[in-house]
Amino acid sequence: MDKQKKQWLELMAQAVDKAAQAKGLESADYTSRIVVEHPPRPEMGDLAFPMFPFAKDFKTAPPVIAQAVVEALGAGLPGTAKTMGPYVNVFLDRAALIEDLIKDCASEEYGKSDLLSGQKIMVEFSCPNTNKPLHLGHLRNDAIGESISRILIASGAEVQKVNLINNRGVHICKSMLAYQRFGNGVTPESSGIKGDHLVGDFYVKFNQWSKEDDTAEAQAQDMLIKWEEGDKEVVALWELMNKWTIDGISETYKNTNISFDRYYYESNTYLSGRDEVVKGLEAGVFYKDEDGSIRLDLSEIGMDTKVMLRSDGTSVYMTQDLGTAIARHGDFPFDRLIYVVGAEQEYHFQVLFHALKKLGYSWADMLFHLSYGMVNLPEGKMKSREGTVVDADDLLKQLSEMAADEIRSKDRAEAVGDVEETGRKIALAALHYFLLQVSPYKDMIFNPKESLSFNGNTGPYLQYMSARISSMLEKFEERKGEFEGVSPDYSVMNSDAEWELVKALSSFPAAVRSAANDLNPSAVAAHLYDTAKSFSRFYHDCPILGSDDKVVTVTRIELAGAALQVLKKGFELVNIPFLSKM
RNA sequence: GCGUCCAUAGCUCAGCUGGAUAGAGCGCCGGACUUCGAAUCCGUAGGUCGCAGGUUCGAAUCCUGCUGGGCGUACCA
């Protein structure tokens, strides 16, 4: 479609120019003012060129201009042009376009572009704490980070996905302390509890205990100091429990098809961050406050001051993020670093970017905070105190079981083979689609009940459509002999349903491009739904294997195959597993 | 208070750099399985695009103000 669209833009520009000359107007820059649109209804054509922008220059009503432009277009066009009131609408040469499209869809390159070729982009996401397991908020973060990365790669960028493990601080010591007191040497192996959940249980236990014992908080602080001093016993416990958590979280990543090219650890970067702050102090970028803390003056960007290093010399979050950013640029000299982090940290990143700039790092301008909104529940916010936090593993398990039940209840168990594994893949589709449908910057409401529904505008719906195409193609393969020597004729596809599907398929590259530009996977998600829906309509309206015209069968099967290709490619971008059977 | 983001159907969300009658899904009501997989399809009902101005031939979209909400404004992360 792109090819013909470009062609028409060109033709239209010439025509408008010609019409202007005929009117005796001086040649103005009309071509740059031409816009292409899509008519609201299919019977109105495929492309629409509004004539409003020229009314003033022409001193003529748009419908009259439209008339003149159509005349100026002349004959011998790839399709037909008609006036529709103030618009010039174009009906494309469908057969030629469909033939091109089907060829394009079969290519590995379809949907890919060189939009960002030559660019090195680092994407940071997930960044868990090592004192508890992942929750629903992380799942949104992971889904966005992973999907954005894949979209950027498809757009030609060299992408490095990185994770920052927040493994130090008082909150970490809290679960350690509770373990020391109440753990009795329990391990993930001895208890059968996944490591991150086991550690999380002790974090909860600490909070219960601290209500009864007001020395608890102070003890945790003491432990942090011991940790910073390198106390052997504390460090050993820290290493042990960190490993449990990270192993557990890694399992969740594996289950959700999330991966990283490189890990950073706060326990490493906070020290280098501290050095940077000291250097910055010497260079006069930071200053020592009366209270002994080292601060950055933010009056330049209309803010107050920010602590870079505490008065007791210990690090704050900002300290280590400075160190991390600098280390990263050394490891991978990026053209862009995208931090996928919640909107509640916007202030933090404003300060961080400013601090790096003041420190003289020219690449500070290449940092970008991809700020995403909160995930709330129908009852309101998730609150750990009220136990309303939705645990990532629990949710996945629940979704998987629901999907497996669905398979069994539909008597698909035998056809599917591994019911559990298929259920898991359906669960992932449901989850990722649900999370990515919404624009990242917006808050969203996660309705657990609704997310368990596999009907309507959902990930499983997309999978279902691709599974149907797959089984149809399989059947076609079995009967291939019947169609020997029959070649497709694209002019037989003249129904609305077929054309709608063609249009959906041809807009896939544009959807990917838009997602890459806006760093917004929902553009791809929406396009996938549009494609699946169009296919569904096509499948319903147009007999394929059931047609008694072999040419029609062969031609439509090609279109169905093209739809499957596009769905598969799109699935990859939003992390939805493809299933040939479900 | 200041900063920032959001407000579209009963609910959850789309709506590309302004363009023709604002779209989905869920839910409601009603249809379609002896036929390529009914996890499907089709139809009905449902909107003053928060309010008020402005820019424009033309505004859900851009600008200003207002109202309501989220988030932030830590020597927390």
CSV table of N, CA and C (backbone and C1' of nucleotides) in Angstrom, one decimal, chain A residues 37 40-41 44 48 52-53 56 87 89 291 307 310-311 317 344 347 381 407 410 412 438-439 442-445 455-457 461 464 467-468 471 475 529 533 536 539-540 542 544-546 582, chain B residues 2-8 11-21 23-27 31-32 35-43 56-58 69-77:
chain,number,residue,atom,x,y,z
A,37,GLU,N,-5.4,10.9,3.6
A,37,GLU,CA,-6.1,10.3,4.7
A,37,GLU,C,-6.9,9.1,4.2
A,40,PRO,N,-13.7,7.4,5.8
A,40,PRO,CA,-14.3,6.7,6.9
A,40,PRO,C,-15.0,5.4,6.5
A,41,ARG,N,-15.4,5.3,5.3
A,41,ARG,CA,-16.1,4.1,4.9
A,41,ARG,C,-15.5,3.6,3.6
A,44,MET,N,-16.2,4.6,0.0
A,44,MET,CA,-15.8,6.0,-0.4
A,44,MET,C,-14.3,6.0,-1.0
A,48,ALA,N,-7.9,9.4,0.6
A,48,ALA,CA,-8.6,10.7,0.5
A,48,ALA,C,-7.7,11.8,0.6
A,52,PHE,N,-9.5,21.3,1.4
A,52,PHE,CA,-9.6,22.5,2.2
A,52,PHE,C,-8.4,23.4,2.2
A,53,PRO,N,-7.2,22.9,2.4
A,53,PRO,CA,-6.1,23.7,2.6
A,53,PRO,C,-5.8,24.7,1.4
A,56,LYS,N,-8.1,28.9,0.2
A,56,LYS,CA,-7.8,30.3,0.4
A,56,LYS,C,-7.0,30.8,-0.8
A,87,TYR,N,-13.3,16.5,-1.2
A,87,TYR,CA,-12.2,15.5,-1.2
A,87,TYR,C,-12.0,15.0,-2.6
A,89,ASN,N,-11.0,11.4,-3.8
A,89,ASN,CA,-10.8,10.1,-3.3
A,89,ASN,C,-10.3,9.2,-4.3
A,291,ASP,N,24.6,21.2,57.0
A,291,ASP,CA,24.3,20.0,57.8
A,291,ASP,C,25.3,18.8,57.4
A,307,VAL,N,20.0,16.2,47.9
A,307,VAL,CA,21.2,15.5,48.5
A,307,VAL,C,21.8,14.5,47.6
A,310,ARG,N,24.7,11.5,51.9
A,310,ARG,CA,24.2,11.9,53.2
A,310,ARG,C,25.4,12.5,54.1
A,311,SER,N,25.0,13.2,55.1
A,311,SER,CA,26.0,13.8,56.0
A,311,SER,C,26.9,12.7,56.7
A,317,TYR,N,19.8,6.9,46.9
A,317,TYR,CA,19.4,6.3,45.6
A,317,TYR,C,20.1,7.0,44.4
A,344,GLU,N,6.1,8.0,39.2
A,344,GLU,CA,6.4,8.6,40.6
A,344,GLU,C,7.8,9.0,40.7
A,347,TYR,N,10.6,13.2,39.2
A,347,TYR,CA,11.5,14.2,39.8
A,347,TYR,C,12.9,13.7,39.9
A,381,LYS,N,-6.0,1.4,44.9
A,381,LYS,CA,-4.6,1.1,44.8
A,381,LYS,C,-4.2,-0.2,45.4
A,407,ILE,N,-9.1,-25.4,28.0
A,407,ILE,CA,-8.8,-26.4,27.0
A,407,ILE,C,-9.5,-27.7,27.2
A,410,LYS,N,-13.2,-27.8,26.5
A,410,LYS,CA,-13.5,-27.7,25.1
A,410,LYS,C,-13.1,-29.0,24.4
A,412,ARG,N,-10.1,-30.1,23.9
A,412,ARG,CA,-9.0,-29.8,23.1
A,412,ARG,C,-7.7,-30.4,23.6
A,438,VAL,N,-2.8,-0.6,26.8
A,438,VAL,CA,-3.0,0.7,27.4
A,438,VAL,C,-1.7,1.5,27.1
A,439,SER,N,-1.8,2.7,26.7
A,439,SER,CA,-0.6,3.6,26.6
A,439,SER,C,0.2,3.6,27.9
A,442,LYS,N,-0.3,6.2,30.8
A,442,LYS,CA,-1.5,6.3,31.6
A,442,LYS,C,-1.6,5.3,32.7
A,443,ASP,N,-2.3,5.8,33.8
A,443,ASP,CA,-2.6,4.8,34.8
A,443,ASP,C,-3.6,3.8,34.3
A,444,MET,N,-3.6,2.6,34.8
A,444,MET,CA,-4.6,1.7,34.3
A,444,MET,C,-5.2,0.9,35.4
A,445,ILE,N,-6.4,0.3,35.2
A,445,ILE,CA,-7.0,-0.5,36.2
A,445,ILE,C,-6.9,-1.9,35.7
A,455,ASN,N,-12.3,-14.0,26.1
A,455,ASN,CA,-13.2,-13.6,25.0
A,455,ASN,C,-13.0,-12.1,24.7
A,456,GLY,N,-13.3,-11.7,23.5
A,456,GLY,CA,-13.3,-10.3,23.1
A,456,GLY,C,-11.9,-9.9,22.8
A,457,ASN,N,-11.6,-8.6,23.1
A,457,ASN,CA,-10.4,-8.0,22.7
A,457,ASN,C,-9.3,-8.4,23.7
A,461,TYR,N,-7.6,-14.2,22.1
A,461,TYR,CA,-8.4,-14.0,20.9
A,461,TYR,C,-7.4,-14.0,19.7
A,464,TYR,N,-6.1,-17.4,19.1
A,464,TYR,CA,-7.1,-18.2,18.5
A,464,TYR,C,-7.2,-18.1,17.0
A,467,ALA,N,-4.2,-19.6,15.4
A,467,ALA,CA,-4.3,-21.1,15.4
A,467,ALA,C,-5.3,-21.6,14.3
A,468,ARG,N,-6.4,-20.9,14.1
A,468,ARG,CA,-7.3,-21.3,13.1
A,468,ARG,C,-6.6,-21.2,11.7
A,471,SER,N,-4.3,-24.2,11.3
A,471,SER,CA,-4.9,-25.5,11.0
A,471,SER,C,-5.5,-25.5,9.6
A,475,LYS,N,-4.5,-28.1,6.6
A,475,LYS,CA,-5.4,-28.9,5.8
A,475,LYS,C,-5.2,-28.7,4.3
A,529,TYR,N,-5.0,-6.5,16.9
A,529,TYR,CA,-6.5,-6.8,17.1
A,529,TYR,C,-7.2,-6.5,15.8
A,533,LYS,N,-9.3,-9.3,13.9
A,533,LYS,CA,-10.7,-9.0,13.7
A,533,LYS,C,-11.0,-9.1,12.2
A,536,SER,N,-11.0,-12.6,11.0
A,536,SER,CA,-12.2,-13.3,11.4
A,536,SER,C,-13.4,-13.0,10.5
A,539,TYR,N,-12.7,-14.8,7.2
A,539,TYR,CA,-12.9,-16.2,7.4
A,539,TYR,C,-14.4,-16.6,7.4
A,540,HIS,N,-15.1,-15.7,8.0
A,540,HIS,CA,-16.6,-16.0,8.2
A,540,HIS,C,-17.3,-15.8,6.8
A,542,CYS,N,-15.9,-15.4,3.7
A,542,CYS,CA,-15.3,-16.0,2.4
A,542,CYS,C,-14.9,-17.4,2.6
A,544,ILE,N,-12.9,-20.6,2.0
A,544,ILE,CA,-11.5,-20.7,1.5
A,544,ILE,C,-11.3,-22.1,0.9
A,545,LEU,N,-11.1,-23.1,1.9
A,545,LEU,CA,-11.0,-24.5,1.4
A,545,LEU,C,-12.3,-24.9,0.9
A,546,GLY,N,-13.4,-24.3,1.3
A,546,GLY,CA,-14.7,-24.7,1.0
A,546,GLY,C,-15.2,-24.2,-0.4
A,582,MET,N,-4.7,-24.7,20.0
A,582,MET,CA,-5.1,-24.3,21.4
A,582,MET,C,-6.5,-24.8,21.7
B,2,C,P,-0.4,27.6,43.7
B,2,C,O5',1.0,26.9,43.3
B,2,C,C5',2.2,27.8,43.3
B,2,C,C4',3.4,26.9,43.1
B,2,C,C3',3.4,25.9,41.9
B,2,C,O3',3.8,26.6,40.7
B,2,C,C1',4.0,24.7,43.8
B,3,G,P,3.1,26.1,39.3
B,3,G,O5',3.8,24.7,39.1
B,3,G,C5',5.2,24.7,38.8
B,3,G,C4',5.7,23.3,38.8
B,3,G,C3',5.0,22.4,37.8
B,3,G,O3',5.5,22.6,36.5
B,3,G,C1',5.2,21.2,39.8
B,4,U,P,4.5,22.4,35.2
B,4,U,O5',4.2,20.9,35.1
B,4,U,C5',5.3,20.0,34.8
B,4,U,C4',4.9,18.6,35.1
B,4,U,C3',3.6,18.1,34.4
B,4,U,O3',3.9,17.7,33.0
B,4,U,C1',3.5,17.5,36.6
B,5,C,P,2.7,17.9,31.9
B,5,C,O5',1.8,16.6,32.1
B,5,C,C5',2.4,15.3,31.8
B,5,C,C4',1.5,14.3,32.4
B,5,C,C3',0.1,14.2,31.9
B,5,C,O3',-0.1,13.6,30.7
B,5,C,C1',0.1,14.0,34.3
B,6,C,P,-1.3,14.0,29.8
B,6,C,O5',-2.6,13.4,30.5
B,6,C,C5',-2.8,12.0,30.5
B,6,C,C4',-3.9,11.6,31.5
B,6,C,C3',-5.3,12.1,31.1
B,6,C,O3',-5.9,11.2,30.2
B,6,C,C1',-4.8,12.5,33.4
B,7,A,P,-7.0,11.8,29.2
B,7,A,O5',-8.2,12.0,30.2
B,7,A,C5',-8.9,10.8,30.7
B,7,A,C4',-10.1,11.2,31.5
B,7,A,C3',-11.2,11.8,30.7
B,7,A,O3',-12.5,11.4,31.2
B,7,A,C1',-10.5,13.4,32.2
B,8,U,P,-13.1,10.0,30.8
B,8,U,O5',-13.4,10.4,29.2
B,8,U,C5',-14.4,11.3,28.9
B,8,U,C4',-14.8,11.0,27.5
B,8,U,C3',-15.4,9.6,27.3
B,8,U,O3',-16.8,9.5,27.7
B,8,U,C1',-13.9,10.0,25.5
B,11,C,P,-18.9,4.6,34.0
B,11,C,O5',-18.3,3.1,34.0
B,11,C,C5',-18.1,2.4,35.2
B,11,C,C4',-17.4,1.1,34.9
B,11,C,C3',-16.0,1.3,34.2
B,11,C,O3',-15.0,1.6,35.1
B,11,C,C1',-17.3,-0.3,33.0
B,12,U,P,-13.7,2.4,34.6
B,12,U,O5',-13.0,1.3,33.6
B,12,U,C5',-12.4,0.2,34.1
B,12,U,C4',-11.7,-0.6,33.0
B,12,U,C3',-10.8,0.3,32.1
B,12,U,O3',-9.5,0.4,32.7
B,12,U,C1',-12.2,-1.0,30.7
B,13,C,P,-8.5,1.6,32.3
B,13,C,O5',-8.2,1.3,30.8
B,13,C,C5',-8.0,2.3,29.8
B,13,C,C4',-8.1,1.6,28.5
B,13,C,C3',-7.7,2.5,27.3
B,13,C,O3',-6.3,2.6,27.1
B,13,C,C1',-9.7,1.4,26.8
B,14,A,P,-5.6,3.8,26.4
B,14,A,O5',-5.8,3.2,24.9
B,14,A,C5',-6.6,4.0,24.0
B,14,A,C4',-6.6,3.3,22.7
B,14,A,C3',-6.4,4.3,21.5
B,14,A,O3',-5.1,4.4,21.1
B,14,A,C1',-8.4,3.1,21.2
B,15,G,P,-4.4,5.8,21.0
B,15,G,O5',-5.3,6.5,20.0
B,15,G,C5',-5.3,6.1,18.6
B,15,G,C4',-6.4,6.8,17.9
B,15,G,C3',-6.4,8.3,17.9
B,15,G,O3',-5.5,8.9,17.0
B,15,G,C1',-8.6,7.5,18.4
B,16,C,P,-5.0,10.4,17.3
B,16,C,O5',-3.6,10.5,16.5
B,16,C,C5',-2.5,10.0,17.1
B,16,C,C4',-1.5,9.6,16.1
B,16,C,C3',-1.1,10.7,15.1
B,16,C,O3',0.1,11.3,15.5
B,16,C,C1',-1.7,8.7,14.0
B,17,U,P,0.1,12.6,16.4
B,17,U,O5',-0.5,13.7,15.5
B,17,U,C5',-0.1,15.1,15.8
B,17,U,C4',0.7,15.6,14.7
B,17,U,C3',0.0,16.4,13.7
B,17,U,O3',-0.4,17.7,14.1
B,17,U,C1',1.5,15.0,12.6
B,18,G,P,-1.8,18.4,13.7
B,18,G,O5',-2.7,17.4,14.5
B,18,G,C5',-3.6,16.6,13.7
B,18,G,C4',-5.0,17.1,14.1
B,18,G,C3',-5.9,16.8,12.9
B,18,G,O3',-7.0,16.0,13.4
B,18,G,C1',-6.2,19.1,13.6
B,19,G,P,-7.6,14.8,12.6
B,19,G,O5',-8.9,15.4,12.1
B,19,G,C5',-9.8,14.6,11.4
B,19,G,C4',-10.6,15.4,10.4
B,19,G,C3',-11.0,14.5,9.2
B,19,G,O3',-12.4,14.5,9.1
B,19,G,C1',-10.2,16.7,8.6
B,20,A,P,-13.2,13.4,10.1
B,20,A,O5',-14.6,13.6,9.4
B,20,A,C5',-15.2,14.8,9.4
B,20,A,C4',-16.3,14.8,8.2
B,20,A,C3',-17.3,13.6,8.4
B,20,A,O3',-18.5,14.1,7.9
B,20,A,C1',-16.1,13.5,6.3
B,21,U,P,-19.5,14.7,9.0
B,21,U,O5',-19.9,13.5,10.0
B,21,U,C5',-20.8,13.8,11.1
B,21,U,C4',-21.2,12.5,11.7
B,21,U,C3',-20.1,11.6,12.2
B,21,U,O3',-20.6,10.9,13.4
B,21,U,C1',-21.5,10.4,10.6
B,23,G,P,-17.7,6.5,14.3
B,23,G,O5',-17.1,5.0,14.3
B,23,G,C5',-17.3,4.2,15.5
B,23,G,C4',-16.0,3.5,15.8
B,23,G,C3',-16.2,2.3,16.6
B,23,G,O3',-16.4,1.2,15.7
B,23,G,C1',-14.5,3.6,17.6
B,24,A,P,-17.3,0.0,16.2
B,24,A,O5',-16.2,-0.9,16.7
B,24,A,C5',-16.2,-1.5,18.0
B,24,A,C4',-14.9,-2.0,18.3
B,24,A,C3',-15.0,-3.0,19.5
B,24,A,O3',-15.2,-4.3,19.0
B,24,A,C1',-13.5,-1.3,20.1
B,25,G,P,-16.5,-5.1,19.4
B,25,G,O5',-16.0,-5.7,20.9
B,25,G,C5',-14.8,-6.4,20.9
B,25,G,C4',-14.3,-6.5,22.4
B,25,G,C3',-15.4,-6.8,23.4
B,25,G,O3',-15.6,-8.2,23.5
B,25,G,C1',-14.2,-4.9,24.1
B,26,C,P,-17.0,-8.8,23.8
B,26,C,O5',-17.2,-8.4,25.3
B,26,C,C5',-16.3,-8.9,26.3
B,26,C,C4',-16.5,-8.3,27.6
B,26,C,C3',-17.9,-8.3,28.2
B,26,C,O3',-18.1,-9.6,28.8
B,26,C,C1',-17.0,-6.1,28.4
B,27,G,P,-19.6,-10.3,28.5
B,27,G,O5',-20.6,-9.2,29.2
B,27,G,C5',-20.5,-9.1,30.7
B,27,G,C4',-21.5,-7.9,31.0
B,27,G,C3',-22.9,-8.0,30.5
B,27,G,O3',-23.7,-8.9,31.2
B,27,G,C1',-22.0,-5.8,30.2
B,31,G,P,-33.4,-14.5,19.8
B,31,G,O5',-33.1,-14.3,18.3
B,31,G,C5',-32.5,-15.3,17.5
B,31,G,C4',-31.8,-14.7,16.3
B,31,G,C3',-30.8,-15.6,15.7
B,31,G,O3',-31.4,-16.7,14.9
B,31,G,C1',-29.9,-13.5,15.9
B,32,A,P,-31.1,-18.2,15.4
B,32,A,O5',-29.7,-18.4,14.6
B,32,A,C5',-29.6,-18.1,13.2
B,32,A,C4',-28.2,-18.1,12.8
B,32,A,C3',-27.4,-19.4,13.2
B,32,A,O3',-27.7,-20.5,12.3
B,32,A,C1',-26.1,-17.5,13.5
B,35,U,P,-21.4,-28.8,11.2
B,35,U,O5',-21.3,-28.8,9.6
B,35,U,C5',-20.3,-29.5,8.9
B,35,U,C4',-19.8,-28.7,7.7
B,35,U,C3',-19.0,-27.5,8.1
B,35,U,O3',-17.6,-27.9,8.4
B,35,U,C1',-20.6,-26.9,6.5
B,36,C,P,-16.8,-27.0,9.4
B,36,C,O5',-15.7,-26.3,8.4
B,36,C,C5',-14.8,-27.1,7.6
B,36,C,C4',-13.5,-26.4,7.4
B,36,C,C3',-12.9,-25.7,8.6
B,36,C,O3',-12.2,-26.6,9.4
B,36,C,C1',-12.7,-24.4,6.6
B,37,G,P,-11.3,-26.1,10.6
B,37,G,O5',-12.3,-25.3,11.6
B,37,G,C5',-13.4,-26.0,12.2
B,37,G,C4',-13.5,-25.5,13.6
B,37,G,C3',-13.8,-24.0,13.6
B,37,G,O3',-14.9,-23.8,14.6
B,37,G,C1',-11.9,-24.6,15.0
B,38,A,P,-16.0,-22.7,14.2
B,38,A,O5',-16.5,-22.1,15.7
B,38,A,C5',-15.7,-21.1,16.3
B,38,A,C4',-16.3,-20.9,17.7
B,38,A,C3',-16.6,-22.1,18.5
B,38,A,O3',-16.4,-21.9,19.9
B,38,A,C1',-18.6,-21.0,18.1
B,39,A,P,-15.0,-22.1,20.5
B,39,A,O5',-14.5,-20.7,20.9
B,39,A,C5',-15.3,-19.9,21.8
B,39,A,C4',-14.4,-18.8,22.4
B,39,A,C3',-13.7,-18.0,21.4
B,39,A,O3',-13.5,-16.7,21.9
B,39,A,C1',-12.1,-19.1,22.8
B,40,U,P,-14.4,-15.5,21.4
B,40,U,O5',-14.7,-15.9,19.9
B,40,U,C5',-13.6,-15.8,18.9
B,40,U,C4',-14.2,-16.0,17.5
B,40,U,C3',-15.3,-15.0,17.1
B,40,U,O3',-14.7,-13.9,16.5
B,40,U,C1',-16.1,-17.2,16.8
B,41,C,P,-15.3,-12.5,16.6
B,41,C,O5',-16.5,-12.6,15.5
B,41,C,C5',-16.1,-12.8,14.2
B,41,C,C4',-17.4,-13.1,13.4
B,41,C,C3',-18.4,-12.0,13.5
B,41,C,O3',-18.1,-10.9,12.6
B,41,C,C1',-19.5,-14.1,13.8
B,42,C,P,-18.5,-9.4,13.1
B,42,C,O5',-20.1,-9.4,12.8
B,42,C,C5',-20.5,-9.6,11.5
B,42,C,C4',-22.0,-9.6,11.5
B,42,C,C3',-22.7,-8.5,12.2
B,42,C,O3',-22.8,-7.3,11.4
B,42,C,C1',-23.7,-10.5,12.9
B,43,G,P,-22.7,-5.9,12.1
B,43,G,O5',-24.2,-5.8,12.8
B,43,G,C5',-25.3,-5.7,11.9
B,43,G,C4',-26.6,-5.9,12.8
B,43,G,C3',-26.8,-4.8,13.8
B,43,G,O3',-27.4,-3.6,13.3
B,43,G,C1',-27.3,-7.0,14.7
B,56,U,P,-7.9,32.7,13.4
B,56,U,O5',-8.1,31.3,12.7
B,56,U,C5',-7.0,30.7,12.1
B,56,U,C4',-7.4,29.3,11.6
B,56,U,C3',-8.7,29.3,10.7
B,56,U,O3',-8.4,29.7,9.4
B,56,U,C1',-8.8,27.6,12.3
B,57,C,P,-9.5,30.6,8.6
B,57,C,O5',-10.7,29.6,8.3
B,57,C,C5',-11.9,30.0,7.8
B,57,C,C4',-12.8,28.9,7.5
B,57,C,C3',-12.9,27.8,8.5
B,57,C,O3',-13.9,28.1,9.5
B,57,C,C1',-12.4,26.8,6.4
B,58,G,P,-13.6,27.9,11.0
B,58,G,O5',-13.5,26.3,11.1
B,58,G,C5',-14.6,25.5,10.8
B,58,G,C4',-14.3,24.1,11.0
B,58,G,C3',-13.4,23.7,12.2
B,58,G,O3',-14.1,23.9,13.4
B,58,G,C1',-12.6,22.6,10.3
B,69,G,P,-11.3,15.9,44.1
B,69,G,O5',-10.3,14.9,43.2
B,69,G,C5',-10.5,13.5,43.4
B,69,G,C4',-9.7,12.8,42.3
B,69,G,C3',-8.3,12.5,42.5
B,69,G,O3',-8.0,11.5,43.4
B,69,G,C1',-8.6,13.2,40.3
B,70,G,P,-6.7,11.6,44.3
B,70,G,O5',-5.6,11.0,43.3
B,70,G,C5',-5.7,9.7,42.8
B,70,G,C4',-4.6,9.4,41.8
B,70,G,C3',-3.2,9.7,42.3
B,70,G,O3',-2.8,8.6,43.1
B,70,G,C1',-3.4,10.6,40.2
B,71,C,P,-1.8,8.9,44.4
B,71,C,O5',-0.5,9.4,43.7
B,71,C,C5',0.3,8.5,42.9
B,71,C,C4',1.4,9.2,42.2
B,71,C,C3',2.3,10.0,43.0
B,71,C,O3',3.3,9.2,43.7
B,71,C,C1',1.7,11.3,41.2
B,72,G,P,3.8,9.7,45.1
B,72,G,O5',4.8,10.9,44.8
B,72,G,C5',5.9,10.7,44.0
B,72,G,C4',6.4,12.1,43.5
B,72,G,C3',6.9,13.0,44.6
B,72,G,O3',8.2,12.7,45.1
B,72,G,C1',5.6,14.2,43.0
B,73,U,P,8.6,13.0,46.6
B,73,U,O5',8.6,14.6,46.6
B,73,U,C5',9.7,15.3,46.0
B,73,U,C4',9.5,16.8,46.0
B,73,U,C3',9.3,17.4,47.4
B,73,U,O3',10.5,17.6,48.0
B,73,U,C1',7.6,18.1,46.0
B,74,A,P,10.7,17.4,49.6
B,74,A,O5',12.2,16.8,49.4
B,74,A,C5',12.4,15.4,49.5
B,74,A,C4',13.2,15.1,50.7
B,74,A,C3',14.4,14.2,50.3
B,74,A,O3',15.7,14.6,50.7
B,74,A,C1',12.8,13.1,51.8
B,75,C,P,16.0,15.3,52.0
B,75,C,O5',16.9,14.1,52.4
B,75,C,C5',18.0,13.8,51.7
B,75,C,C4',18.6,12.6,52.3
B,75,C,C3',17.7,12.0,53.4
B,75,C,O3',17.7,10.6,53.2
B,75,C,C1',19.8,12.8,54.4
B,76,C,P,17.4,9.4,53.7
B,76,C,O5',16.0,8.9,53.2
B,76,C,C5',15.8,8.6,51.8
B,76,C,C4',15.1,7.3,51.7
B,76,C,C3',15.4,6.5,50.5
B,76,C,O3',16.5,5.7,50.6
B,76,C,C1',13.0,6.6,51.0
B,77,A,P,17.5,5.6,49.4
B,77,A,O5',16.7,4.7,48.4
B,77,A,C5',16.4,3.3,48.7
B,77,A,C4',15.4,2.8,47.8
B,77,A,C3',15.7,2.9,46.3
B,77,A,O3',16.4,1.8,45.8
B,77,A,C1',13.6,3.8,46.7
